[in-house]
PDB file of C-alpha atoms in Angstrom:
ATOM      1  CA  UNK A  19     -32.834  -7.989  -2.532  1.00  0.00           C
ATOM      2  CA  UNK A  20     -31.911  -8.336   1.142  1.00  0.00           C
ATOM      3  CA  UNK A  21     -32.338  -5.506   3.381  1.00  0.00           C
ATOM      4  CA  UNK A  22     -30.430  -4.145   6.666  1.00  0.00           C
ATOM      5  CA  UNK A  23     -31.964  -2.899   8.769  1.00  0.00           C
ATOM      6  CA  UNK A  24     -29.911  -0.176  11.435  1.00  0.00           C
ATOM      7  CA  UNK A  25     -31.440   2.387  13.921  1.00  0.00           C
ATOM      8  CA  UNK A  26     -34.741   1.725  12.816  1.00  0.00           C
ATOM      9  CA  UNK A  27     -33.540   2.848   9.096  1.00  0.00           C
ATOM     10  CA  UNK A  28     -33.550   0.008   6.159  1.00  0.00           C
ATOM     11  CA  UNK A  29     -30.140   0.315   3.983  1.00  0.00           C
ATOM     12  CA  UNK A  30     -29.761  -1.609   1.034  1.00  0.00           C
ATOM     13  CA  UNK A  31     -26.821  -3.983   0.607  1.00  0.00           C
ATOM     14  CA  UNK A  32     -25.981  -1.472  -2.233  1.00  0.00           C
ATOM     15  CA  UNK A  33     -24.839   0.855   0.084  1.00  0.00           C
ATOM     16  CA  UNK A  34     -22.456  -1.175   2.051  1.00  0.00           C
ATOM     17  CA  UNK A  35     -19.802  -1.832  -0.694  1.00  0.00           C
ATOM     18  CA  UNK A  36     -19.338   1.619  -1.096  1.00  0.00           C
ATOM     19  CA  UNK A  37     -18.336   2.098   2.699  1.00  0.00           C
ATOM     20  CA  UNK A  38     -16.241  -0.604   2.725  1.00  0.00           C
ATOM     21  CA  UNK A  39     -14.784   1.094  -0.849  1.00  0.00           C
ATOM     22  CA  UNK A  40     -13.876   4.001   0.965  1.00  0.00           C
ATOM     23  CA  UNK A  41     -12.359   2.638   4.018  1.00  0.00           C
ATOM     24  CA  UNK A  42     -10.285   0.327   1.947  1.00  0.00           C
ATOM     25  CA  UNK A  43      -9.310   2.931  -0.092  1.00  0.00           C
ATOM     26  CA  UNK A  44      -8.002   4.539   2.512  1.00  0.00           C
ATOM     27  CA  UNK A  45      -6.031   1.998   4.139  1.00  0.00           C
ATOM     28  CA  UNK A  46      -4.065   1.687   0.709  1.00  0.00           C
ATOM     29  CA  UNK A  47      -3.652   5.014   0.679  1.00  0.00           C
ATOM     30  CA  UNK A  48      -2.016   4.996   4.392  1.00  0.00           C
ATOM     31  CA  UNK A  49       0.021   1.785   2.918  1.00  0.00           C
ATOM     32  CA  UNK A  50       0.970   3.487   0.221  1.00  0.00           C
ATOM     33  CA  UNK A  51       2.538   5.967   2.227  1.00  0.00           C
ATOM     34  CA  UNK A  52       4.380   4.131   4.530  1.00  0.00           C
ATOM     35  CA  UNK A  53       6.182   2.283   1.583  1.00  0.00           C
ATOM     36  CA  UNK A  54       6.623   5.464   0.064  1.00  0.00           C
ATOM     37  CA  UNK A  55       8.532   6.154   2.977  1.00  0.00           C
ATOM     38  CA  UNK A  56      10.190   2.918   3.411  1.00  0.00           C
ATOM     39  CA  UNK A  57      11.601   3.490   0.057  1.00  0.00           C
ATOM     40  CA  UNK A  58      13.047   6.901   0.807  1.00  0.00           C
ATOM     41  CA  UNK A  59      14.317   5.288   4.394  1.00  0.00           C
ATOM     42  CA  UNK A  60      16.471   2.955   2.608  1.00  0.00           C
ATOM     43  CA  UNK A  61      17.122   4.782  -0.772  1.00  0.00           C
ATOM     44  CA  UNK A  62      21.300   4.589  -1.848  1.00  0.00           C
ATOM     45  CA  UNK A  63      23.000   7.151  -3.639  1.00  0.00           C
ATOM     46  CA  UNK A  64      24.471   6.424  -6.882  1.00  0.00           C
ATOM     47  CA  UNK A  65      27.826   7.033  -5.379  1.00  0.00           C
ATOM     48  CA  UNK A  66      26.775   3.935  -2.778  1.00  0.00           C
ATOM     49  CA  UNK A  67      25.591   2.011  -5.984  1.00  0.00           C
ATOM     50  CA  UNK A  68      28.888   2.170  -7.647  1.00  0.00           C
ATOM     51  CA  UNK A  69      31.086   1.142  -4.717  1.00  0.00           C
ATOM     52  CA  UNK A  70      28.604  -1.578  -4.170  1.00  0.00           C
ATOM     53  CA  UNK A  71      31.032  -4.889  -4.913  1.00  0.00           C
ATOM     54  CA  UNK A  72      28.042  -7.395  -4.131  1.00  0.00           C
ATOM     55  CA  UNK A  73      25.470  -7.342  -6.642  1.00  0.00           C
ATOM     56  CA  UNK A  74      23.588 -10.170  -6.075  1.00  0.00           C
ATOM     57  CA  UNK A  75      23.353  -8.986  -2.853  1.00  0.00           C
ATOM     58  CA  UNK A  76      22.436  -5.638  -3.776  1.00  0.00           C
ATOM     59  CA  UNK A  77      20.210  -6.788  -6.400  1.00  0.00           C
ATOM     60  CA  UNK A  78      18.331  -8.995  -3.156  1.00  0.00           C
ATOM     61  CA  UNK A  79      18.552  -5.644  -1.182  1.00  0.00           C
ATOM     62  CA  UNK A  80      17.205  -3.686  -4.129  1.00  0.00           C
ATOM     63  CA  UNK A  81      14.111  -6.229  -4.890  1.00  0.00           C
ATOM     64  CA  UNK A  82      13.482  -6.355  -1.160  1.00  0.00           C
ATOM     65  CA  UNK A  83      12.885  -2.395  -0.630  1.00  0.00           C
ATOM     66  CA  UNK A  84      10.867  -2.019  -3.633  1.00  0.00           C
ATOM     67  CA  UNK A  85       7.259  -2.123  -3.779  1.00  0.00           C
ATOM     68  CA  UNK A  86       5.045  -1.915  -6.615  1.00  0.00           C
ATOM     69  CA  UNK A  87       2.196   0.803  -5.921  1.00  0.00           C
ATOM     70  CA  UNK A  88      -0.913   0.848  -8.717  1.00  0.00           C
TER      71      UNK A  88
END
């Protein structure tokens, strides 16, 4: 096993996936929430939906606001 060594400590390459765990976690958290957001930006009423005449285009529109969040 290779060891790190920082500030005079030695860390084990064990604990380094966990950081980077966390602080990816995190950022797809924050991602999540923007698209959250996004989505509710440029959410249409039903009432839009049905006047829509377009629907390819609005099927384009549709595909391109969505986002899949797991």
């Amino acid at each position: 096993m290779e060891v790190l060594v920082r500030d005079g400590k030695h860390l084990s390459n064990d604990s380094i996936p966990a950081q980077n765990s966390l602080r990816d976690l995190e950022l797809t958290r924050q991602a999540s929430e923007l698209n959250n957001q996004e989505m509710i930006d440029n959410a249409i009423t039903f009432e839009e939906w049905e006047n829509y005449e377009d629907m390819e285009s609005f099927t384009v529109w549709k595909l391109t606001c969505s986002t899949s969040i797991d």
